[in-house]
Short mmCIF file of C-alpha atoms and ligand atoms in Angstrom, two decimals:
data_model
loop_
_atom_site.label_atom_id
_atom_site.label_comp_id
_atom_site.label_asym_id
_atom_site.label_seq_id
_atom_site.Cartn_x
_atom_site.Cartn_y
_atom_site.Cartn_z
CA UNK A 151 -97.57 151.64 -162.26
CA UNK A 152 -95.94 149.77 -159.46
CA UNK A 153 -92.68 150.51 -158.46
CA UNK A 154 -89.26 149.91 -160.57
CA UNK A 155 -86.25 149.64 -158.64
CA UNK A 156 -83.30 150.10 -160.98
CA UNK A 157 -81.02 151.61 -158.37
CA UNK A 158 -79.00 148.01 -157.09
CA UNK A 159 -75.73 149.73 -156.51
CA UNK A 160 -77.27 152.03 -154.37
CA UNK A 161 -78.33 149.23 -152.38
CA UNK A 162 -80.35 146.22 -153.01
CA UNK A 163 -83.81 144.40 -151.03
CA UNK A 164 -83.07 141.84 -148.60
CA UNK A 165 -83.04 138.35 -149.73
CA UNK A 166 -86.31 136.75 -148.06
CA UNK A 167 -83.86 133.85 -146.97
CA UNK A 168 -81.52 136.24 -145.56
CA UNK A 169 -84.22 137.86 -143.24
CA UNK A 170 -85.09 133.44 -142.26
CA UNK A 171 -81.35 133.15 -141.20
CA UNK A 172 -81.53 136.58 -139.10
CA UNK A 173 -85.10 136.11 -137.64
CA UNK A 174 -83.92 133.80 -134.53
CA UNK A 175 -81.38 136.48 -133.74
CA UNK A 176 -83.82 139.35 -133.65
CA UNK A 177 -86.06 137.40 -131.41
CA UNK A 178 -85.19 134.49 -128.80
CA UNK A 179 -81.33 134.19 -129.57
CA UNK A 180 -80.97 137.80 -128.24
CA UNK A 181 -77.70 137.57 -125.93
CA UNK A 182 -74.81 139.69 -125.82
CA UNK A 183 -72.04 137.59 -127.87
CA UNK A 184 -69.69 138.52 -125.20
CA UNK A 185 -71.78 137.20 -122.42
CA UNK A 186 -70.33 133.67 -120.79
CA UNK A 187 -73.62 131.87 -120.13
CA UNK A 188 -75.58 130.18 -122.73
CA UNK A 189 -77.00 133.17 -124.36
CA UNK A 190 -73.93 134.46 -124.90
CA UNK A 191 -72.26 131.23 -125.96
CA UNK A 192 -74.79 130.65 -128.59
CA UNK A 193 -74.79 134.28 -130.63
CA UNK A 194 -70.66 134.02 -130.18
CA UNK A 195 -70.59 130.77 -132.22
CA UNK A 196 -73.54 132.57 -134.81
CA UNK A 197 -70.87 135.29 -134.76
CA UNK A 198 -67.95 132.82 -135.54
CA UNK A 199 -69.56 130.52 -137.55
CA UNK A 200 -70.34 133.59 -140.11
CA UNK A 201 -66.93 134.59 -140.22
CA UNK A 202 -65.37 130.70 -141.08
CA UNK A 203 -68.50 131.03 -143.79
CA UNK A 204 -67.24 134.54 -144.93
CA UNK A 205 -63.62 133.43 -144.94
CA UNK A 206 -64.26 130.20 -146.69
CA UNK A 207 -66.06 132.19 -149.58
CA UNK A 208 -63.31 134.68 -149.99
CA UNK A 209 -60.35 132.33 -149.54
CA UNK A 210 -58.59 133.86 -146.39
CA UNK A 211 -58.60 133.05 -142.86
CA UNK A 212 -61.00 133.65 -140.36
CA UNK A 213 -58.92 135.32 -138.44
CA UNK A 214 -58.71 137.92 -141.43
CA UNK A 215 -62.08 138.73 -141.04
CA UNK A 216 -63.46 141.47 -139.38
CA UNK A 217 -67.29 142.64 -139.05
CA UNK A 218 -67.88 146.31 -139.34
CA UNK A 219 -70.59 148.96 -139.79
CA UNK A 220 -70.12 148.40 -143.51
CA UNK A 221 -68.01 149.72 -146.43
CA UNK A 222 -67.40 153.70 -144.75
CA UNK A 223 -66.22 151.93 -141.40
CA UNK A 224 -63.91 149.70 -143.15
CA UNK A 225 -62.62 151.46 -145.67
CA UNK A 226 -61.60 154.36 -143.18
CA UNK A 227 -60.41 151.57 -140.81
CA UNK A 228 -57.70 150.95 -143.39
CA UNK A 229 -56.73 154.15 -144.31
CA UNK A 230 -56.07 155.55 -141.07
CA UNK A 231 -53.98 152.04 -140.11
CA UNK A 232 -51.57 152.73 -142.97
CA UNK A 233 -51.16 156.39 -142.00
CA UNK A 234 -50.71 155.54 -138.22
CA UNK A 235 -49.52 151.77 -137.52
CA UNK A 236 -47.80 151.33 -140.97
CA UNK A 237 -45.88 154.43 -141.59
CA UNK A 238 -47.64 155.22 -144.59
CA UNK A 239 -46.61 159.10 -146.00
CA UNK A 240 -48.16 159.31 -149.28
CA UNK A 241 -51.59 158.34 -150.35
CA UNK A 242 -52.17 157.33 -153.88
CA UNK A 243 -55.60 157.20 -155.20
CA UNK A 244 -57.68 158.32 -157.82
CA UNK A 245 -60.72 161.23 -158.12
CA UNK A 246 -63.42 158.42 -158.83
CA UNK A 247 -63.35 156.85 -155.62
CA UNK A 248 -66.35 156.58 -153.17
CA UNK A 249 -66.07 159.53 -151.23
CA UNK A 250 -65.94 156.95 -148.26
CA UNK A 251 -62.25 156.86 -149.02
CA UNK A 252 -61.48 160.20 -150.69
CA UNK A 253 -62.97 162.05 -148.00
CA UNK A 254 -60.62 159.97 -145.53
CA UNK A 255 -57.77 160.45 -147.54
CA UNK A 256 -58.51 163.94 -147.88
CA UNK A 257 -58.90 165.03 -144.35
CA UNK A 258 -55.46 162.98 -143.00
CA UNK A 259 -53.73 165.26 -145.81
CA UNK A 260 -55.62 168.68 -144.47
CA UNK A 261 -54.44 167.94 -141.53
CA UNK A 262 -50.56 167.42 -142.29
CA UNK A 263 -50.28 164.23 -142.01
CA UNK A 264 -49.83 162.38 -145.46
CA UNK A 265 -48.92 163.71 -149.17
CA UNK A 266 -51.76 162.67 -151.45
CA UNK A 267 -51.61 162.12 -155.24
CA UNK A 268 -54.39 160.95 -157.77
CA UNK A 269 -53.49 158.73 -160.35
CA UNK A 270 -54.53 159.75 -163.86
CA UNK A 271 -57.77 158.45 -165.36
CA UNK A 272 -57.85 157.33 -169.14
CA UNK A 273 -60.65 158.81 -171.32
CA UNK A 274 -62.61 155.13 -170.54
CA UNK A 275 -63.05 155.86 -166.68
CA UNK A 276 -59.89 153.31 -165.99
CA UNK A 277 -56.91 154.28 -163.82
CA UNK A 278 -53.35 154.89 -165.93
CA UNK A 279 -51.41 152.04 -164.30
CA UNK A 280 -48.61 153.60 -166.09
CA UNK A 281 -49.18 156.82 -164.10
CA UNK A 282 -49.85 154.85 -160.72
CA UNK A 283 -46.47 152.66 -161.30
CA UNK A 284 -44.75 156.56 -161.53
CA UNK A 285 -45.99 157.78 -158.86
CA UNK A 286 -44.93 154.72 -156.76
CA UNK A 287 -41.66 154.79 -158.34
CA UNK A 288 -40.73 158.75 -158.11
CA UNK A 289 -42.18 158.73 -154.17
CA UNK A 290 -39.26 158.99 -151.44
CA UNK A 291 -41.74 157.74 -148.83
CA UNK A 292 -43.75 155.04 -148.52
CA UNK A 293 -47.11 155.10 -149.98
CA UNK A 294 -50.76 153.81 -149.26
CA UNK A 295 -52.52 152.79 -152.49
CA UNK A 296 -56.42 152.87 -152.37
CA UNK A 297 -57.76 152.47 -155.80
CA UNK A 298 -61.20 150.82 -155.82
CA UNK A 299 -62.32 147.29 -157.26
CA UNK A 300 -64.83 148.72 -159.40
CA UNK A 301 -66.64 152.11 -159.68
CA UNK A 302 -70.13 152.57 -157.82
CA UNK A 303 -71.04 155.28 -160.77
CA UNK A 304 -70.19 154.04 -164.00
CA UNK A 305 -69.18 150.50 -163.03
CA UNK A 306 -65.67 150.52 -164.69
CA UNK A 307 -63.99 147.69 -163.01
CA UNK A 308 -59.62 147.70 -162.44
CA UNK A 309 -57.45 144.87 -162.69
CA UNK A 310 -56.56 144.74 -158.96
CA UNK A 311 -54.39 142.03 -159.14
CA UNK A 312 -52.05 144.19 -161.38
CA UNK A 313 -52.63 147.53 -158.91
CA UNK A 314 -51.80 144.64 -156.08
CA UNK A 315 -48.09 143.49 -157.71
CA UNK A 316 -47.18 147.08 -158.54
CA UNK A 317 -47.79 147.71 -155.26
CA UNK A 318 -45.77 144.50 -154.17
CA UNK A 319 -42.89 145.64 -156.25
CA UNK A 320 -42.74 148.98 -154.90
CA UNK A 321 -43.69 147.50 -150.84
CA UNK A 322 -46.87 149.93 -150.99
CA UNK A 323 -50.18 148.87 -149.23
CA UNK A 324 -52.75 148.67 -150.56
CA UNK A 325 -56.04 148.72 -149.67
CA UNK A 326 -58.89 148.19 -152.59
CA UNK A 327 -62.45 149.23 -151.61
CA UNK A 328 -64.83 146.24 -152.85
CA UNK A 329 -68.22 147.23 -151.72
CA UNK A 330 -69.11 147.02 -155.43
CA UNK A 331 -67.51 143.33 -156.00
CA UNK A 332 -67.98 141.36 -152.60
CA UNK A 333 -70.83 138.97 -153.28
CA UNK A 334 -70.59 139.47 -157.27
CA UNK A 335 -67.70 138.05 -158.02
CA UNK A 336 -65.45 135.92 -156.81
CA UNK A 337 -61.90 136.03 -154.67
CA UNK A 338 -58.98 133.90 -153.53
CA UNK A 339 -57.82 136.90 -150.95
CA UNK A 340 -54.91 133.73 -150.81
CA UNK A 341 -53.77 134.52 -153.86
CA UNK A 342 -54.38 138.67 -154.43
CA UNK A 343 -51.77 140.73 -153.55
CA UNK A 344 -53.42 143.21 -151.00
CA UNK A 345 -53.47 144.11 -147.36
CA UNK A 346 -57.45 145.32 -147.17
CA UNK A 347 -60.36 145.15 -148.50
CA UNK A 348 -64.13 145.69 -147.84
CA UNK A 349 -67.68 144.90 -148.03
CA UNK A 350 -71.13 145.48 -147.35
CA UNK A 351 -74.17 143.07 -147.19
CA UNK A 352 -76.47 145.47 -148.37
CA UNK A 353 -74.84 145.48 -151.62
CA UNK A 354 -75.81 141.79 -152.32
CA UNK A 355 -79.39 141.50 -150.66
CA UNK A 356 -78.35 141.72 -147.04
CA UNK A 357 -78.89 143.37 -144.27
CA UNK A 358 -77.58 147.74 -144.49
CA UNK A 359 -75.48 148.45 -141.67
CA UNK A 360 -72.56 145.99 -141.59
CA UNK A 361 -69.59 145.32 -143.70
CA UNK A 362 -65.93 143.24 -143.44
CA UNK A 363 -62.83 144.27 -143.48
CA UNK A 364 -60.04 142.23 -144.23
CA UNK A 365 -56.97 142.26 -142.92
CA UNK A 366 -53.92 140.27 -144.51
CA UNK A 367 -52.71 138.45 -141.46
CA UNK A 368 -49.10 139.71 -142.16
CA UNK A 369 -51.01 142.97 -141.34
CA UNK A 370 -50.82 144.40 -137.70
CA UNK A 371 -53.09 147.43 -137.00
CA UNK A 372 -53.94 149.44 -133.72
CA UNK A 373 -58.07 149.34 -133.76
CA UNK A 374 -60.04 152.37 -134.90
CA UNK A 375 -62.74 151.73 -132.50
CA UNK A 376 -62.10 151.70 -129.24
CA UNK A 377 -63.39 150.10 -126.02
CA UNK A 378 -64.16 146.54 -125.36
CA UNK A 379 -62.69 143.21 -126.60
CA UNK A 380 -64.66 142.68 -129.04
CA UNK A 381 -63.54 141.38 -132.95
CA UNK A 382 -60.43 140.22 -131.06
CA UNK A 383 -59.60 143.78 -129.71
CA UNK A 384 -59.94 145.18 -133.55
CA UNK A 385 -63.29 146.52 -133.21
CA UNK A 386 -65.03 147.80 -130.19
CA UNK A 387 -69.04 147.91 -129.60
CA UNK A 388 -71.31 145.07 -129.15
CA UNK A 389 -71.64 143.17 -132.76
CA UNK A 390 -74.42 143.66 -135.05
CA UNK A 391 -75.24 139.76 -134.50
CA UNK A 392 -77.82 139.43 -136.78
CA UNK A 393 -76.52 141.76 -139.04
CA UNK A 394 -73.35 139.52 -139.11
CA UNK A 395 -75.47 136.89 -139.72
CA UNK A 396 -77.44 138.06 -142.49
CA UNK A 397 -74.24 139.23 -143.79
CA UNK A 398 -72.88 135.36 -144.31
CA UNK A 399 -76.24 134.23 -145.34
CA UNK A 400 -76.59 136.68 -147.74
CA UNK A 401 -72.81 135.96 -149.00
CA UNK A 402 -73.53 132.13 -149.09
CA UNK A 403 -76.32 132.81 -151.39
CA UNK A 404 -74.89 134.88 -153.63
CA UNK A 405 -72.57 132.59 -154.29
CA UNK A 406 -73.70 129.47 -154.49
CA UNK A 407 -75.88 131.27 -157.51
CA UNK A 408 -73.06 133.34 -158.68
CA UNK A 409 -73.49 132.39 -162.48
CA UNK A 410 -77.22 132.35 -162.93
CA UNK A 411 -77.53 135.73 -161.34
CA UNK A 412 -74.69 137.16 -163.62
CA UNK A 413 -75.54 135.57 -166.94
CA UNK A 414 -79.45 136.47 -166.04
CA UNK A 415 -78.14 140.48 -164.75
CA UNK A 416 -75.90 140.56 -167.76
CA UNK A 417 -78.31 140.10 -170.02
CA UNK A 418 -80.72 142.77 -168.52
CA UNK A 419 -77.98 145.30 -168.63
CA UNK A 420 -77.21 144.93 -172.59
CA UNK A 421 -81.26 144.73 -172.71
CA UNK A 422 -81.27 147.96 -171.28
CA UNK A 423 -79.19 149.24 -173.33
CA UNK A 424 -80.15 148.15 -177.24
CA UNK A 425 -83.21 149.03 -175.93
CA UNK A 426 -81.76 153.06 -175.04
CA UNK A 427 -79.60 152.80 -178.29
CA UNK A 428 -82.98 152.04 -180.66
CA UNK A 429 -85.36 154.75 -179.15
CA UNK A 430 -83.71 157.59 -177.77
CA UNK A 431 -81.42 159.65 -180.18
CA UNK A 432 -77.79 160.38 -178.91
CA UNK A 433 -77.74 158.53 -175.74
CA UNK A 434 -74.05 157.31 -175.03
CA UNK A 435 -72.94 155.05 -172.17
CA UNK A 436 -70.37 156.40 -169.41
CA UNK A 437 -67.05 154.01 -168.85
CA UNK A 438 -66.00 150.86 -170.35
CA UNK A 439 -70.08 149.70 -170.14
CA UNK A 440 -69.03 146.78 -172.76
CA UNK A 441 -66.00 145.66 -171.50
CA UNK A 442 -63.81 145.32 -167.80
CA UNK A 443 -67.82 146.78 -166.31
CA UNK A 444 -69.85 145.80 -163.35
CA UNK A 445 -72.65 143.35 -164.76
CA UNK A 446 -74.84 145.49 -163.10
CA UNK A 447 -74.65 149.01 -163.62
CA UNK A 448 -75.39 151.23 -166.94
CA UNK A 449 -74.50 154.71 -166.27
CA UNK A 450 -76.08 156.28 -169.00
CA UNK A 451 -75.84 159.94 -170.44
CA UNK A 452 -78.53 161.42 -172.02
CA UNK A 453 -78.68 164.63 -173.79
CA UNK A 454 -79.75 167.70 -172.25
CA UNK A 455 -83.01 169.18 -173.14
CA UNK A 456 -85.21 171.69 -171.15
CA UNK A 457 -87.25 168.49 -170.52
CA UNK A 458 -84.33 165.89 -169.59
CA UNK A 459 -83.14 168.80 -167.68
CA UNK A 460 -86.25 167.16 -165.20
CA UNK A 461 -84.81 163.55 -165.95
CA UNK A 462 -83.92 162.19 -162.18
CA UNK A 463 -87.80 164.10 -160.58
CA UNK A 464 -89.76 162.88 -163.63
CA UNK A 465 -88.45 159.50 -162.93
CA UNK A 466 -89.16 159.57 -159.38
CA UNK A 467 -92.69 160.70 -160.08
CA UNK A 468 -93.03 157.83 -162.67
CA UNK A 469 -92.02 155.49 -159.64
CA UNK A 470 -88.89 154.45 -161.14
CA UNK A 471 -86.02 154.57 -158.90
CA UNK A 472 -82.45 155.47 -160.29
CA UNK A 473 -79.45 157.99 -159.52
CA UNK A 474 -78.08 160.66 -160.01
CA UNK A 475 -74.61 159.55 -159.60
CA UNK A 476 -73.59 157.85 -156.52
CA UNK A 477 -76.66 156.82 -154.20
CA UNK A 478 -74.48 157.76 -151.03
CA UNK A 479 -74.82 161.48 -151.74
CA UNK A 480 -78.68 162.08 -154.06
CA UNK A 481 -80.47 164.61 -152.46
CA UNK A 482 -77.39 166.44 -151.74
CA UNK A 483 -76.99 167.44 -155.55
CA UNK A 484 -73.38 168.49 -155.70
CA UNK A 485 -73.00 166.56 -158.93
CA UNK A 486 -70.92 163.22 -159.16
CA UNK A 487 -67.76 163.72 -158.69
CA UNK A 488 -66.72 161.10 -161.19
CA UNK A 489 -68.67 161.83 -163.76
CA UNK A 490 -66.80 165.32 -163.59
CA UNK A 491 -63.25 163.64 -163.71
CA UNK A 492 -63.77 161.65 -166.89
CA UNK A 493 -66.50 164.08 -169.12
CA UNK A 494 -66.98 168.05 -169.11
CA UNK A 495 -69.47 167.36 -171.47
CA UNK A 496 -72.28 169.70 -169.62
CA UNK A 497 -74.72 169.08 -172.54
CA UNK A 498 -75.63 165.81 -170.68
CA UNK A 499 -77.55 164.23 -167.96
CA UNK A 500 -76.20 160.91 -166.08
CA UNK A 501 -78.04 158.58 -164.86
CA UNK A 502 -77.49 155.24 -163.31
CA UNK A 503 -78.98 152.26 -164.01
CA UNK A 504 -78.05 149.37 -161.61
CA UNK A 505 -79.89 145.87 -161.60
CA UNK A 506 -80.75 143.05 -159.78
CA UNK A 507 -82.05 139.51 -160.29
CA UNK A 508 -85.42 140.54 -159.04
CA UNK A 509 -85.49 142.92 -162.51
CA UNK A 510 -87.19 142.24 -165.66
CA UNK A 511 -86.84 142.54 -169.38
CA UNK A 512 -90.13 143.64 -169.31
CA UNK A 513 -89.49 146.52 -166.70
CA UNK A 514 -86.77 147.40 -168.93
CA UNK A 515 -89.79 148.11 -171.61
CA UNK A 516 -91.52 149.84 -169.67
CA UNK A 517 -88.86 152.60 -168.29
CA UNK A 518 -87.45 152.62 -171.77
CA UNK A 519 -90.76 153.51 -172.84
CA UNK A 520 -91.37 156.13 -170.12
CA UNK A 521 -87.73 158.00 -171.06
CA UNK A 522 -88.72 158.69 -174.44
CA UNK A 523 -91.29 161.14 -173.10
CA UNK A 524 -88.94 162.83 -170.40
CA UNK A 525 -86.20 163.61 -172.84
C1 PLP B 744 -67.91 151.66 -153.84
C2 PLP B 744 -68.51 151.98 -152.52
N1 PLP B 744 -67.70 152.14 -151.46
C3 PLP B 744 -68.18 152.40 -150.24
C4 PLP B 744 -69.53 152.53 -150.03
C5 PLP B 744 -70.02 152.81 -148.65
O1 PLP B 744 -70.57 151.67 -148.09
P1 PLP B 744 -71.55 151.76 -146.82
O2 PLP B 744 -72.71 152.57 -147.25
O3 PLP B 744 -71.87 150.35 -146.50
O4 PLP B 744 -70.79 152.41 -145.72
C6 PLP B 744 -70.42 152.40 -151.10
C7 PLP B 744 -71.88 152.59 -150.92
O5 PLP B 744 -72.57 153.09 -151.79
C8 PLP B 744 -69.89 152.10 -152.38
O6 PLP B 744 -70.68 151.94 -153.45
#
């Protein structure tokens, strides 16, 4: 059987037009960006013509725009500039973030610097906004909020417009991490209430390695990188030029087929999961899977038998790739984290589904098919 790769959140295959747009950047348009002859002149205007593209997609400036490593880099980036540059003392986030930002958040509080408080999770996988508005209103100091666009795991996706106003109302920053949403769905960063978020091209069939960060432009920040001039002294290191470029490519596209891709992934995912529903007994889905959900994740709980027990290595050796829980730590096999904040249900194995337009209906067949003998 060939391969099946139902593991899109994790991260996704490069669009073959994205690697077109990169390929004269990997070979004969080689020079360093911040070079002055023509080599250089010509990957700086690559460089800045991908960030107008970027900006132009997400409704901000370009001048808000800043390449990065990818979602870690950025999303660190704006935690540590609230802490240090924006007098942040508190950090208010919740325990189903990406560890790229509760691992940040963690360590500034181990080391003294900030308060941190989690914001309590309804029994759906969504954030109390009544608990987050009390916590903003019964802190003395100023807070950093960094609650996430939507959840990598189980897909639940928060109203960030309303996290963004409460935020507004109690002059909070807030930073959303968007690694999940950038290139699925669409923004008018004009218009939403926040000072950062993030992105990463691998997330929407671009190049791994490089992300944005945006930056309101009411926003001033020290850089977390240091060294040379680069990003307009905001982040140091010769730029991932083809990366960057890929990147905007890979945005463009996305876009400009925004609603194909989502009615045709939709339609996969509730495939997936009549198909679950009719021939595997007691399956349930994790998080609001039919309503404010990711198009393209199913995080689905089966129930624990010696054999399902195998689920995640019987997949594998049925070539079918899927997770555990997040991507970002399988292998490691600490357990997700957020399935642990919203079920202590330890009769059941997780596993997420996450799609693409490059699935089928019919490979949904055949890894329903396969399940019914692993569980
Ligand atoms: C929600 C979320 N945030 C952050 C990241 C980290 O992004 P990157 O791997 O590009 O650093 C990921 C990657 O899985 C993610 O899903």
């Amino acid at each position: 059987m060939d391969r099946i790769y139902f593991d899109n959140a994790a991260t996704t295959p490069l669009d073959p037009l994205v690697l077109e747009s990169m390929m004269p950047y990997l070979t004969e348009k080689f020079g360093n960006p911040s070079s002055i002859y023509s080599y250089g002149r010509e990957t700086r205007m690559a460089i800045e013509n991908a960030r107008k593209s970027v900006a132009k997609i997400l409704n901000a400036r370009p001048a808000e725009i800043f390449f990065t490593s990818g979602g870690t880099e950025s999303s660190n980036t704006a935690i540590n500039a609230a802490v240090y540059d924006l007098s942040c003392k508190r950090i208010i986030t919740s325990p189903l973030e990406h560890h790229a930002t509760l691992h940040c958040a963690e360590y500034i509080n181990k080391i003294g610097i900030v308060e941190i408080s989690y914001v309590k999770i309804l029994s759906n996988g969504h954030i109390d906004i009544t608990d987050l508005e009390r916590l903003l209103e019964e802190s003395k100091e100023k807070c950093l909020v960094t609650l996430m666009h939507a959840n990598n795991e189980i897909g639940n996706i928060t109203d960030i417009e309303a996290v963004g106003n409460l935020c507004k109302k109690y002059n909070a920053i807030f930073h959303s991490d968007t690694v999940q949403t950038v290139g699925h769905y669409n923004f008018d960063l004009r218009k939403l209430p926040v000072h950062f978020i993030t992105g990463a091209s691998h997330k929407f069939h671009g190049p791994k390695g490089v992300g944005i960060l945006y930056i309101n432009e009411n926003i001033k920040i020290h850089p977390f990188i240091n060294g040379g001039s680069q990003e307009r002294n905001m982040r140091a290191g010769t730029e991932n030029l083809y990366g960057i470029v890929g990147f905007a490519k890979a945005l463009e596209l996305a876009t400009a087929n925004h609603e194909t891709d989502r009615e045709y992934i939709s339609n996969i995912k509730s495939y997936m999961q009549k198909k679950l529903r009719g021939n595997i007994a007691n399956v349930y889905f994790n998080g609001d899977y039919d309503g404010k959900s990711l198009y393209t994740v199913l995080s689905v709980a089966f129930p624990k038998t010696e054999k399902s027990e195998m689920l995640l290595f019987n997949l594998d050796i049925n070539n079918i790739c899927a997770s555990g829980g997040s991507a970002c730590s399988s292998g490691a096999d600490a357990g997700s984290h957020v399935i642990r904040a919203i079920s202590n249900d330890l009769n059941q194995i997780t596993v997420r589904f996450s799609f693409s337009k490059y699935n089928t209906k019919e490979e949904v067949d055949l890894v329903v098919e396969k399940l019914k003998g692993m569980i």
